[in-house]
Amino acid sequence: DVKVTQSSRYLVKRTGEKVFLECVQDMDHENMFWYRQDPGLGLRLIYFSYDVKMKEKGDIPEGYSVSREKKERFSLILESASTNQTSMYLCASSFDETQYFGPGTRLLVL
Amino acid sequence: AQSVAQPEDQVNVAEGNPLTVKCTYSVSGNPYLFWYVQYPNRGLQFLLKYITGDNLVKGSYGFEAEFNKSQTSFHLKKPSALVSDSALYFCAVRDPRYNTDKLIFGTGTRLQVFP
């Protein structure tokens, strides 16, 4: 089975802090994705990566950056956290058109 | 514009009754369509997908979906609902503008199955 893990299930940070969300997949997938999920808005893509050191902006990249130094790991960085970044963050990897999701990180920015 | 619509925020059904969760799409070219389910405080789980071939696709947990090209729909169905099917369901379509597995998701439909 594909396994996608995220470093934290719950996270509380203060406004202005730099926040790192880590995602690791164990299936050697080339594509990885970061989404945020908000009620009534569904999933919105922040960034995705199709190979090591390669990244593409998604629909809502503002205020975020990403890093993919190794194939199995895709990190989401909030450079200076703001309260409007309070959300559920979901990571996924994909193979053969199918995306496989991690359990999510619920981030609260105070 | 490429998009997916789930017209119902919530669907309520009695246990044992058939259920339908609706999805319509708008993409250029041939669509790749997906359904995912999210149980409380969990990530999304893949249910089924349509790429090509038979319009009726069978997936996990007894779910199926019917691709209708003329109506640009991909409704999720199950003949007999279970209380344990209560969850949030997302329809998605592959974004044809990218040569990768990037998906466009709908806003989700909450399915509530009552005993």
PDB file of C-alpha atoms in Angstrom, chain B:
ATOM      1  CA  ALA B   1     -12.521  27.321 -17.796  1.00  0.00           C
ATOM      2  CA  GLN B   2     -11.820  23.888 -16.357  1.00  0.00           C
ATOM      3  CA  SER B   3     -14.095  23.150 -13.424  1.00  0.00           C
ATOM      4  CA  VAL B   4     -15.992  20.601 -11.374  1.00  0.00           C
ATOM      5  CA  ALA B   5     -19.334  21.236  -9.711  1.00  0.00           C
ATOM      6  CA  GLN B   6     -20.986  19.361  -6.888  1.00  0.00           C
ATOM      7  CA  PRO B   7     -24.408  20.997  -6.672  1.00  0.00           C
ATOM      8  CA  GLU B   8     -25.401  19.563  -3.285  1.00  0.00           C
ATOM      9  CA  ASP B   9     -23.637  20.543  -0.078  1.00  0.00           C
ATOM     10  CA  GLN B  10     -25.322  17.687   1.761  1.00  0.00           C
ATOM     11  CA  VAL B  11     -27.204  14.532   0.857  1.00  0.00           C
ATOM     12  CA  ASN B  12     -29.302  12.682   3.421  1.00  0.00           C
ATOM     13  CA  VAL B  13     -30.392   9.086   2.911  1.00  0.00           C
ATOM     14  CA  ALA B  14     -31.802   6.304   5.050  1.00  0.00           C
ATOM     15  CA  GLU B  15     -29.733   3.202   5.588  1.00  0.00           C
ATOM     16  CA  GLY B  16     -30.573   0.539   3.015  1.00  0.00           C
ATOM     17  CA  ASN B  17     -31.780   3.050   0.424  1.00  0.00           C
ATOM     18  CA  PRO B  18     -29.886   3.803  -2.780  1.00  0.00           C
ATOM     19  CA  LEU B  19     -27.726   6.906  -2.780  1.00  0.00           C
ATOM     20  CA  THR B  20     -26.536   9.300  -5.464  1.00  0.00           C
ATOM     21  CA  VAL B  21     -23.980  12.080  -5.106  1.00  0.00           C
ATOM     22  CA  LYS B  22     -23.928  14.373  -8.121  1.00  0.00           C
ATOM     23  CA  CYS B  23     -20.983  15.766 -10.058  1.00  0.00           C
ATOM     24  CA  THR B  24     -20.740  17.693 -13.307  1.00  0.00           C
ATOM     25  CA  TYR B  25     -17.582  18.845 -15.048  1.00  0.00           C
ATOM     26  CA  SER B  26     -16.329  21.229 -17.665  1.00  0.00           C
ATOM     27  CA  VAL B  27     -12.975  20.439 -19.291  1.00  0.00           C
ATOM     28  CA  SER B  28     -11.548  20.479 -22.763  1.00  0.00           C
ATOM     29  CA  GLY B  29     -10.869  17.132 -24.379  1.00  0.00           C
ATOM     30  CA  ASN B  30     -11.563  13.722 -22.873  1.00  0.00           C
ATOM     31  CA  PRO B  31     -11.977  13.912 -19.109  1.00  0.00           C
ATOM     32  CA  TYR B  32     -10.228  11.798 -16.493  1.00  0.00           C
ATOM     33  CA  LEU B  33     -12.685  11.719 -13.579  1.00  0.00           C
ATOM     34  CA  PHE B  34     -12.271  10.682  -9.950  1.00  0.00           C
ATOM     35  CA  TRP B  35     -14.157  10.252  -6.703  1.00  0.00           C
ATOM     36  CA  TYR B  36     -12.506  10.514  -3.297  1.00  0.00           C
ATOM     37  CA  VAL B  37     -13.955  10.082   0.191  1.00  0.00           C
ATOM     38  CA  GLN B  38     -12.874  11.769   3.408  1.00  0.00           C
ATOM     39  CA  TYR B  39     -13.799  10.351   6.799  1.00  0.00           C
ATOM     40  CA  PRO B  40     -13.667  12.691   9.835  1.00  0.00           C
ATOM     41  CA  ASN B  41     -10.181  13.992  10.632  1.00  0.00           C
ATOM     42  CA  ARG B  42      -8.615  11.909   7.879  1.00  0.00           C
ATOM     43  CA  GLY B  43      -7.024  12.499   4.501  1.00  0.00           C
ATOM     44  CA  LEU B  44      -8.792  11.685   1.251  1.00  0.00           C
ATOM     45  CA  GLN B  45      -9.105   8.102   0.073  1.00  0.00           C
ATOM     46  CA  PHE B  46      -9.379   7.143  -3.577  1.00  0.00           C
ATOM     47  CA  LEU B  47     -12.708   5.490  -4.476  1.00  0.00           C
ATOM     48  CA  LEU B  48     -12.746   5.109  -8.244  1.00  0.00           C
ATOM     49  CA  LYS B  49     -11.779   6.689 -11.546  1.00  0.00           C
ATOM     50  CA  TYR B  50     -12.906   6.871 -15.147  1.00  0.00           C
ATOM     51  CA  ILE B  51     -10.262   7.151 -17.828  1.00  0.00           C
ATOM     52  CA  THR B  52     -11.787   5.409 -20.814  1.00  0.00           C
ATOM     53  CA  GLY B  53     -13.941   2.412 -21.676  1.00  0.00           C
ATOM     54  CA  ASP B  54     -17.134   1.290 -19.934  1.00  0.00           C
ATOM     55  CA  ASN B  55     -19.222   4.217 -18.738  1.00  0.00           C
ATOM     56  CA  LEU B  56     -20.064   2.434 -15.478  1.00  0.00           C
ATOM     57  CA  VAL B  57     -17.061   2.289 -13.184  1.00  0.00           C
ATOM     58  CA  LYS B  58     -16.967   0.154 -10.057  1.00  0.00           C
ATOM     59  CA  GLY B  59     -14.864   1.138  -7.067  1.00  0.00           C
ATOM     60  CA  SER B  60     -14.186   0.498  -3.408  1.00  0.00           C
ATOM     61  CA  TYR B  61     -16.800  -0.179  -0.692  1.00  0.00           C
ATOM     62  CA  GLY B  62     -19.533  -1.046  -3.220  1.00  0.00           C
ATOM     63  CA  PHE B  63     -19.571   2.377  -4.878  1.00  0.00           C
ATOM     64  CA  GLU B  64     -19.913   2.921  -8.597  1.00  0.00           C
ATOM     65  CA  ALA B  65     -20.098   5.931 -10.871  1.00  0.00           C
ATOM     66  CA  GLU B  66     -21.601   6.517 -14.264  1.00  0.00           C
ATOM     67  CA  PHE B  67     -19.867   8.660 -16.860  1.00  0.00           C
ATOM     68  CA  ASN B  68     -22.344  10.516 -19.080  1.00  0.00           C
ATOM     69  CA  LYS B  69     -20.602  12.470 -21.813  1.00  0.00           C
ATOM     70  CA  SER B  70     -23.700  14.209 -23.182  1.00  0.00           C
ATOM     71  CA  GLN B  71     -24.635  15.514 -19.730  1.00  0.00           C
ATOM     72  CA  THR B  72     -20.989  16.038 -18.676  1.00  0.00           C
ATOM     73  CA  SER B  73     -21.760  14.217 -15.443  1.00  0.00           C
ATOM     74  CA  PHE B  74     -20.068  11.617 -13.269  1.00  0.00           C
ATOM     75  CA  HIS B  75     -22.511  10.785 -10.480  1.00  0.00           C
ATOM     76  CA  LEU B  76     -21.496   8.514  -7.616  1.00  0.00           C
ATOM     77  CA  LYS B  77     -23.950   5.771  -6.678  1.00  0.00           C
ATOM     78  CA  LYS B  78     -24.464   2.922  -4.287  1.00  0.00           C
ATOM     79  CA  PRO B  79     -27.435   0.536  -4.332  1.00  0.00           C
ATOM     80  CA  SER B  80     -27.791   0.258  -0.548  1.00  0.00           C
ATOM     81  CA  ALA B  81     -26.344   2.884   1.811  1.00  0.00           C
ATOM     82  CA  LEU B  82     -24.665   2.087   5.116  1.00  0.00           C
ATOM     83  CA  VAL B  83     -24.349   4.345   8.150  1.00  0.00           C
ATOM     84  CA  SER B  84     -20.580   3.910   7.792  1.00  0.00           C
ATOM     85  CA  ASP B  85     -20.766   5.576   4.354  1.00  0.00           C
ATOM     86  CA  SER B  86     -21.376   8.899   6.101  1.00  0.00           C
ATOM     87  CA  ALA B  87     -18.453  11.081   5.032  1.00  0.00           C
ATOM     88  CA  LEU B  88     -17.404  13.945   2.780  1.00  0.00           C
ATOM     89  CA  TYR B  89     -17.194  13.054  -0.918  1.00  0.00           C
ATOM     90  CA  PHE B  90     -15.146  14.895  -3.511  1.00  0.00           C
ATOM     91  CA  CYS B  91     -15.375  14.683  -7.279  1.00  0.00           C
ATOM     92  CA  ALA B  92     -12.277  15.646  -9.279  1.00  0.00           C
ATOM     93  CA  VAL B  93     -11.119  15.926 -12.872  1.00  0.00           C
ATOM     94  CA  ARG B  94      -7.607  15.849 -14.223  1.00  0.00           C
ATOM     95  CA  ASP B  95      -6.494  19.287 -15.381  1.00  0.00           C
ATOM     96  CA  PRO B  96      -5.835  18.892 -19.137  1.00  0.00           C
ATOM     97  CA  ARG B  97      -3.540  21.927 -19.236  1.00  0.00           C
ATOM     98  CA  TYR B  98      -0.762  20.034 -17.458  1.00  0.00           C
ATOM     99  CA  ASN B  99       1.122  16.890 -18.420  1.00  0.00           C
ATOM    100  CA  THR B 100       0.914  15.589 -14.883  1.00  0.00           C
ATOM    101  CA  ASP B 101      -1.667  14.240 -12.427  1.00  0.00           C
ATOM    102  CA  LYS B 102      -2.873  17.666 -11.302  1.00  0.00           C
ATOM    103  CA  LEU B 103      -6.545  17.498 -10.307  1.00  0.00           C
ATOM    104  CA  ILE B 104      -9.317  20.054 -10.034  1.00  0.00           C
ATOM    105  CA  PHE B 105     -11.592  19.256  -7.100  1.00  0.00           C
ATOM    106  CA  GLY B 106     -15.211  20.069  -6.450  1.00  0.00           C
ATOM    107  CA  THR B 107     -16.261  21.683  -3.189  1.00  0.00           C
ATOM    108  CA  GLY B 108     -17.423  18.399  -1.683  1.00  0.00           C
ATOM    109  CA  THR B 109     -20.756  16.838  -0.693  1.00  0.00           C
ATOM    110  CA  ARG B 110     -21.428  15.658   2.813  1.00  0.00           C
ATOM    111  CA  LEU B 111     -23.304  12.357   2.827  1.00  0.00           C
ATOM    112  CA  GLN B 112     -25.315  11.584   5.932  1.00  0.00           C
ATOM    113  CA  VAL B 113     -26.814   8.101   6.201  1.00  0.00           C
ATOM    114  CA  PHE B 114     -29.421   7.747   8.945  1.00  0.00           C
ATOM    115  CA  PRO B 115     -30.147   4.430  10.679  1.00  0.00           C
TER     116      PRO B 115
END
